[in-house]
Amino acid sequence: MSARLTHASRDVQDFTDLFFSADEEPMDAGQRSLPQLLGEARKWFDDALLTALEAAGAEQVSSTQLQLFAVLDDDGTTASELARRMGVTRQTAHKAVHTLVVLGLLEQAPHPASARRLLIRRTPKGRRAHERATAILDGLERTLAARIGQRAVADLRAVLETPWGEPPEPSAAGE
């Protein structure tokens, strides 16, 4: 085995040791990870929603812009808070906001608590688009329930709505 490969194997083991105690086994190498499965499920919804919106003649938006709409409070949200909720940089959030403002779906309004901050909120056109998207998502949930069962969808929702707490800290090496 080459020195580079040996070093890489040690790095993987060190990383694994941070997150697994000695009595825990990492998941089966052939099994897809939960984050991968959740990402695929989200992509299924995003792709179906984008396709349905396009078929309905709605403004074409990206997955990032869909995500922004999903995390936007009805009364408005700052761009920094949108970025935090989306898990993206402020620059990415600002770019998405700018495009949606140009499309007439969002507007920027003064923040009532700070003259230096702006609230991002839906325009009337944006509210109609959000209502349409919500109706499509409801239909997609019904489609999913028809495919995998109503009980499975209800269980999935219950598990995902359960608070998970803060992400765990890596355990100290050697514990």
XYZ file of N, CA and C in Angstrom:
525
model
N 0.850 -1.170 0.000
C 0.000 0.000 0.000
C 0.896 1.233 0.000
N 0.548 2.236 -0.784
C 1.373 3.441 -0.869
C 1.267 4.246 0.423
N 2.274 5.093 0.647
C 2.280 5.927 1.850
C 1.089 6.882 1.850
N 0.733 7.416 0.673
C -0.405 8.340 0.563
C -1.707 7.629 0.952
N -1.916 6.416 0.460
C -3.116 5.655 0.773
C -3.153 5.288 2.247
N -2.000 4.916 2.815
C -1.930 4.592 4.243
C -2.296 5.812 5.072
N -1.783 6.987 4.689
C -2.094 8.226 5.399
C -3.590 8.539 5.295
N -4.165 8.375 4.116
C -5.596 8.638 3.912
C -6.427 7.682 4.761
N -6.030 6.424 4.840
C -6.762 5.455 5.657
C -6.718 5.854 7.125
N -5.566 6.331 7.584
C -5.437 6.786 8.963
C -6.337 7.996 9.214
N -6.405 8.926 8.242
C -7.264 10.102 8.377
C -8.731 9.692 8.509
N -9.163 8.744 7.693
C -10.540 8.260 7.765
C -10.793 7.630 9.126
N -9.854 6.815 9.610
C -10.008 6.185 10.920
C -10.061 7.238 12.022
N -9.194 8.259 11.944
C -9.214 9.330 12.945
C -10.562 10.039 12.950
N -11.102 10.309 11.756
C -12.404 10.964 11.640
C -13.483 10.070 12.244
N -13.444 8.782 11.918
C -14.430 7.838 12.431
C -14.360 7.777 13.952
N -13.156 7.776 14.498
C -12.984 7.717 15.951
C -13.599 8.928 16.643
N -13.630 10.084 15.976
C -14.219 11.282 16.565
C -15.718 11.126 16.808
N -16.397 10.403 15.931
C -17.849 10.346 15.979
C -18.426 9.019 16.455
N -17.621 7.996 16.598
C -18.107 6.698 17.051
C -17.332 6.273 18.277
N -18.070 5.860 19.305
C -17.370 5.326 20.465
C -16.906 3.916 20.112
N -16.094 3.356 20.966
C -15.493 2.054 20.678
C -16.537 0.959 20.514
N -17.711 1.094 21.165
C -18.722 0.050 21.072
C -19.702 0.258 19.923
N -19.568 1.345 19.162
C -20.446 1.598 18.024
C -19.770 1.152 16.739
N -20.557 0.648 15.845
C -20.055 0.252 14.533
C -20.541 1.259 13.499
N -19.664 1.682 12.581
C -20.146 2.530 11.486
C -21.154 1.752 10.647
N -22.014 2.476 9.922
C -23.020 1.780 9.121
C -22.364 0.973 8.017
N -23.116 0.038 7.515
C -22.656 -0.853 6.459
C -22.175 -0.035 5.266
N -21.026 -0.384 4.737
C -20.427 0.365 3.627
C -21.323 0.382 2.390
N -22.153 -0.632 2.214
C -23.036 -0.680 1.047
C -24.331 0.083 1.239
N -24.604 0.537 2.445
C -25.844 1.232 2.767
C -25.685 2.732 2.531
N -26.684 3.348 1.890
C -26.640 4.798 1.694
C -26.871 5.495 3.025
N -26.199 6.612 3.213
C -26.315 7.339 4.476
C -27.663 8.049 4.561
N -28.065 8.322 5.781
C -29.313 9.040 6.004
C -29.296 10.425 5.348
N -28.204 11.206 5.473
C -28.189 12.498 4.764
C -28.354 12.332 3.246
N -27.764 11.290 2.687
C -27.922 11.049 1.249
C -29.382 10.742 0.923
N -30.020 9.912 1.731
C -31.426 9.580 1.496
C -32.327 10.803 1.652
N -32.062 11.615 2.675
C -32.848 12.832 2.859
C -32.652 13.794 1.689
N -31.418 13.897 1.205
C -31.138 14.746 0.045
C -31.874 14.268 -1.203
N -31.913 12.950 -1.410
C -32.625 12.401 -2.565
C -34.127 12.660 -2.453
N -34.656 12.541 -1.235
C -36.085 12.808 -1.026
C -36.405 14.273 -1.306
N -35.553 15.149 -0.826
C -35.758 16.578 -1.089
C -35.686 16.875 -2.587
N -34.737 16.245 -3.273
C -34.595 16.445 -4.715
C -35.849 15.966 -5.445
N -36.446 14.862 -4.986
C -37.679 14.348 -5.591
C -38.766 15.423 -5.511
N -38.937 16.020 -4.332
C -39.941 17.071 -4.171
C -39.593 18.301 -5.001
N -38.337 18.744 -4.942
C -37.925 19.932 -5.701
C -38.130 19.742 -7.201
N -37.680 18.596 -7.726
C -37.814 18.346 -9.164
C -39.282 18.312 -9.584
N -40.107 17.632 -8.790
C -41.532 17.542 -9.119
C -42.198 18.911 -9.030
N -41.832 19.696 -8.015
C -42.409 21.031 -7.861
C -41.996 21.941 -9.010
N -40.715 21.937 -9.359
C -40.245 22.770 -10.467
C -40.922 22.392 -11.777
N -41.080 21.090 -12.012
C -41.748 20.616 -13.233
C -43.202 21.065 -13.266
N -43.898 20.940 -12.129
C -45.307 21.338 -12.065
C -45.462 22.849 -12.232
N -44.561 23.612 -11.616
C -44.635 25.070 -11.765
C -44.387 25.489 -13.210
N -43.412 24.843 -13.842
C -43.129 25.151 -15.252
C -44.332 24.811 -16.124
N -44.950 23.659 -15.869
C -46.123 23.251 -16.652
C -47.292 24.218 -16.458
N -47.352 24.852 -15.272
C -48.423 25.808 -14.986
C -48.105 27.203 -15.524
N -46.927 27.366 -16.133
C -46.557 28.652 -16.704
C -46.006 29.642 -15.696
N -45.597 29.149 -14.527
C -45.050 30.033 -13.496
C -43.641 30.479 -13.865
N -43.179 31.525 -13.182
C -41.801 31.990 -13.360
C -40.851 30.831 -13.076
N -39.814 30.680 -13.878
C -38.838 29.632 -13.631
C -37.896 30.082 -12.525
N -37.761 29.244 -11.521
C -36.879 29.522 -10.402
C -35.975 28.317 -10.170
N -34.918 28.544 -9.405
C -33.974 27.468 -9.098
C -34.364 26.780 -7.789
N -33.706 25.671 -7.492
C -33.931 24.984 -6.216
C -33.567 25.881 -5.038
N -32.509 26.667 -5.179
C -32.110 27.590 -4.112
C -33.204 28.620 -3.876
N -33.791 29.127 -4.955
C -34.865 30.105 -4.818
C -36.115 29.474 -4.204
N -36.386 28.203 -4.540
C -37.492 27.492 -3.897
C -37.251 27.387 -2.399
N -36.030 27.035 -2.034
C -35.675 26.892 -0.629
C -35.854 28.219 0.103
N -35.465 29.314 -0.528
C -35.618 30.627 0.081
C -37.093 30.907 0.355
N -37.935 30.628 -0.600
C -39.371 30.837 -0.424
C -39.891 30.007 0.750
N -39.374 28.793 0.901
C -39.845 27.886 1.944
C -39.485 28.366 3.344
N -38.371 29.063 3.501
C -37.927 29.482 4.836
C -38.274 30.934 5.143
N -38.928 31.616 4.230
C -39.289 33.020 4.392
C -40.530 33.149 5.284
N -40.432 33.951 6.338
C -41.585 34.208 7.206
C -42.610 35.064 6.463
N -43.874 34.894 6.816
C -44.936 35.668 6.169
C -44.746 37.174 6.336
N -44.229 37.593 7.498
C -44.034 39.023 7.764
C -42.700 39.543 7.246
N -41.879 38.666 6.693
C -40.580 39.061 6.170
C -39.446 38.537 7.025
N -38.282 38.422 6.408
C -37.101 37.869 7.048
C -35.893 38.618 6.497
N -34.883 38.846 7.331
C -33.670 39.491 6.835
C -32.884 38.518 5.956
N -32.067 39.057 5.081
C -31.247 38.221 4.201
C -30.275 37.376 5.015
N -29.722 37.921 6.078
C -28.798 37.149 6.925
C -29.499 35.952 7.550
N -30.722 36.161 8.014
C -31.478 35.058 8.616
C -31.859 34.024 7.555
N -32.209 34.481 6.365
C -32.497 33.541 5.276
C -31.283 32.674 4.984
N -30.109 33.296 4.913
C -28.868 32.550 4.652
C -28.636 31.511 5.738
N -28.847 31.899 7.005
C -28.652 30.965 8.113
C -29.607 29.783 8.002
N -30.882 30.060 7.741
C -31.884 28.994 7.641
C -31.618 28.061 6.461
N -31.097 28.622 5.374
C -30.838 27.827 4.174
C -29.505 27.100 4.242
N -28.634 27.543 5.152
C -27.310 26.937 5.238
C -26.410 27.343 4.087
N -26.579 28.587 3.628
C -25.771 29.111 2.524
C -25.108 30.411 2.970
N -24.221 30.930 2.142
C -23.587 32.208 2.453
C -24.587 33.342 2.269
N -24.290 34.476 2.896
C -25.148 35.656 2.701
C -25.142 36.074 1.241
N -23.996 35.914 0.580
C -23.901 36.268 -0.837
C -24.871 35.424 -1.667
N -24.935 34.130 -1.391
C -25.853 33.252 -2.123
C -27.301 33.664 -1.861
N -27.616 33.947 -0.604
C -28.981 34.375 -0.273
C -29.314 35.700 -0.954
N -28.385 36.657 -0.924
C -28.615 37.958 -1.572
C -28.842 37.787 -3.072
N -28.069 36.909 -3.694
C -28.230 36.680 -5.136
C -29.620 36.109 -5.433
N -30.050 35.137 -4.630
C -31.381 34.556 -4.825
C -32.466 35.603 -4.600
N -32.307 36.408 -3.550
C -33.277 37.472 -3.266
C -33.336 38.440 -4.437
N -32.176 38.875 -4.924
C -32.132 39.834 -6.029
C -32.902 39.313 -7.242
N -32.660 38.075 -7.605
C -33.347 37.500 -8.770
C -34.854 37.466 -8.549
N -35.278 37.086 -7.347
C -36.710 37.003 -7.064
C -37.352 38.391 -6.973
N -36.584 39.392 -6.576
C -37.078 40.775 -6.593
C -37.280 41.218 -8.041
N -36.305 40.924 -8.901
C -36.401 41.283 -10.323
C -37.621 40.603 -10.961
N -37.912 39.372 -10.544
C -39.071 38.652 -11.081
C -40.393 39.163 -10.504
N -40.317 40.047 -9.513
C -41.528 40.595 -8.911
C -42.148 39.694 -7.861
N -41.410 38.685 -7.386
C -41.944 37.745 -6.402
C -41.638 38.164 -4.964
N -40.569 38.931 -4.785
C -40.175 39.424 -3.465
C -39.967 40.924 -3.522
N -40.008 41.535 -2.340
C -39.686 42.949 -2.212
C -38.856 43.142 -0.952
N -38.149 44.247 -0.904
C -37.378 44.607 0.275
C -38.085 45.775 0.945
N -38.230 45.679 2.268
C -38.915 46.723 3.026
C -38.075 47.075 4.245
N -38.200 48.301 4.737
C -37.445 48.677 5.935
C -37.794 47.767 7.116
N -36.784 47.428 7.895
C -36.981 46.626 9.100
C -37.494 47.562 10.194
N -38.560 47.199 10.901
C -39.113 48.115 11.908
C -38.176 48.383 13.091
N -37.238 47.477 13.349
C -36.349 47.633 14.504
C -34.983 48.215 14.155
N -34.666 48.310 12.854
C -33.335 48.775 12.480
C -33.368 49.404 11.098
N -32.950 50.648 11.022
C -32.932 51.348 9.731
C -31.859 50.792 8.797
N -30.884 50.066 9.355
C -29.800 49.528 8.537
C -30.136 48.177 7.923
N -31.200 47.531 8.387
C -31.551 46.202 7.881
C -32.824 46.277 7.052
N -32.940 45.319 6.138
C -34.131 45.225 5.301
C -34.815 43.883 5.537
N -36.122 43.910 5.451
C -36.890 42.674 5.488
C -37.184 42.250 4.056
N -37.034 40.982 3.811
C -37.390 40.406 2.515
C -38.766 39.779 2.702
N -39.708 40.141 1.841
C -41.047 39.573 1.960
C -41.652 39.353 0.579
N -42.677 38.523 0.559
C -43.354 38.210 -0.697
C -44.211 39.389 -1.141
N -44.216 39.607 -2.447
C -45.146 40.569 -3.046
C -46.484 39.848 -3.217
N -47.541 40.552 -3.608
C -48.793 39.840 -3.902
C -48.577 38.727 -4.938
N -47.776 38.999 -5.967
C -47.464 37.974 -6.967
C -46.707 36.814 -6.310
N -45.799 37.122 -5.401
C -45.042 36.098 -4.687
C -45.925 35.273 -3.770
N -46.903 35.909 -3.122
C -47.843 35.166 -2.258
C -48.673 34.197 -3.091
N -49.113 34.639 -4.263
C -49.883 33.735 -5.137
C -49.013 32.561 -5.578
N -47.762 32.838 -5.918
C -46.844 31.768 -6.330
C -46.598 30.803 -5.173
N -46.450 31.340 -3.968
C -46.231 30.498 -2.788
C -47.456 29.616 -2.523
N -48.651 30.185 -2.650
C -49.886 29.408 -2.463
C -49.987 28.298 -3.502
N -49.621 28.607 -4.746
C -49.646 27.598 -5.815
C -48.650 26.483 -5.500
N -47.449 26.858 -5.081
C -46.421 25.862 -4.752
C -46.859 24.997 -3.575
N -47.493 25.608 -2.573
C -47.978 24.852 -1.413
C -49.030 23.830 -1.839
N -49.923 24.241 -2.728
C -50.950 23.316 -3.227
C -50.307 22.156 -4.002
N -49.298 22.458 -4.793
C -48.598 21.409 -5.541
C -47.912 20.452 -4.571
N -47.262 20.990 -3.534
C -46.589 20.140 -2.545
C -47.586 19.252 -1.806
N -48.772 19.776 -1.513
C -49.809 18.953 -0.889
C -50.164 17.782 -1.802
N -50.288 18.060 -3.103
C -50.576 16.995 -4.066
C -49.442 15.980 -4.149
N -48.207 16.464 -4.061
C -47.060 15.552 -4.085
C -47.044 14.649 -2.860
N -47.429 15.191 -1.700
C -47.522 14.354 -0.503
C -48.595 13.282 -0.679
N -49.707 13.638 -1.308
C -50.758 12.631 -1.562
C -50.251 11.563 -2.529
N -49.486 11.999 -3.551
C -48.897 11.047 -4.494
C -47.940 10.113 -3.767
N -47.112 10.667 -2.900
C -46.177 9.850 -2.129
C -46.932 8.859 -1.249
N -48.008 9.317 -0.605
C -48.808 8.437 0.245
C -49.426 7.293 -0.572
N -49.841 7.593 -1.788
C -50.393 6.537 -2.651
C -49.312 5.524 -3.024
N -48.072 5.961 -3.118
C -46.970 5.074 -3.513
C -46.409 4.263 -2.351
N -46.220 4.905 -1.185
C -45.556 4.201 -0.085
C -46.475 3.955 1.106
N -47.682 4.499 1.070
C -48.650 4.294 2.143
C -48.802 5.529 3.012
N -50.044 5.787 3.400
C -50.357 6.941 4.239
C -49.652 6.835 5.588
N -49.614 5.623 6.142
C -48.963 5.435 7.451
C -47.468 5.759 7.366
N -46.803 5.346 6.279
C -45.370 5.619 6.115
C -45.117 7.124 6.025
N -45.972 7.836 5.317
C -45.817 9.289 5.197
C -46.059 9.960 6.549
N -47.079 9.502 7.282
C -47.359 10.059 8.609
C -46.191 9.796 9.559
N -45.629 8.583 9.515
C -44.478 8.248 10.364
C -43.269 9.099 9.989
N -43.035 9.268 8.693
C -41.918 10.085 8.229
C -42.060 11.518 8.738
N -43.247 12.075 8.612
C -43.500 13.437 9.089
C -43.261 13.521 10.592
N -43.764 12.559 11.350
C -43.601 12.569 12.809
C -42.128 12.528 13.204
N -41.359 11.688 12.548
C -39.925 11.581 12.852
C -39.207 12.880 12.510
N -39.508 13.466 11.354
C -38.827 14.685 10.932
C -39.238 15.901 11.761
N -40.441 15.880 12.346
C -40.892 16.985 13.188
C -40.400 16.862 14.632
N -39.855 15.710 14.987
C -39.316 15.511 16.330
C -38.022 16.305 16.479
N -37.900 17.115 17.540
C -36.650 17.866 17.721
C -35.455 16.918 17.868
N -34.386 17.217 17.174
C -33.174 16.390 17.207
C -32.138 16.941 18.166
N -32.314 18.153 18.635
C -31.313 18.785 19.480
C -30.186 19.349 18.639
N -29.210 19.899 19.312
C -28.039 20.463 18.631
C -27.186 19.340 18.057
N -26.463 19.611 16.970
C -25.546 18.596 16.428
C -24.543 18.185 17.515
N -24.205 16.893 17.558
C -23.279 16.442 18.592
C -21.864 16.954 18.366
N -21.169 17.118 19.454
C -19.751 17.498 19.398
C -18.942 16.215 19.181
N -17.858 16.307 18.443
C -16.998 15.124 18.305
C -16.473 14.741 19.687
N -16.454 13.435 19.970
C -15.912 12.999 21.252
C -14.391 13.101 21.206
N -13.818 13.228 22.352
C -12.352 13.330 22.415
C -11.736 12.026 21.926
N -10.624 12.135 21.234
C -9.946 10.937 20.721
C -9.597 10.020 21.869
N -9.817 8.746 21.671
C -9.455 7.756 22.656
C -10.547 7.429 23.646
N -11.703 8.112 23.593
C -12.801 7.785 24.520
C -13.525 6.552 24.091
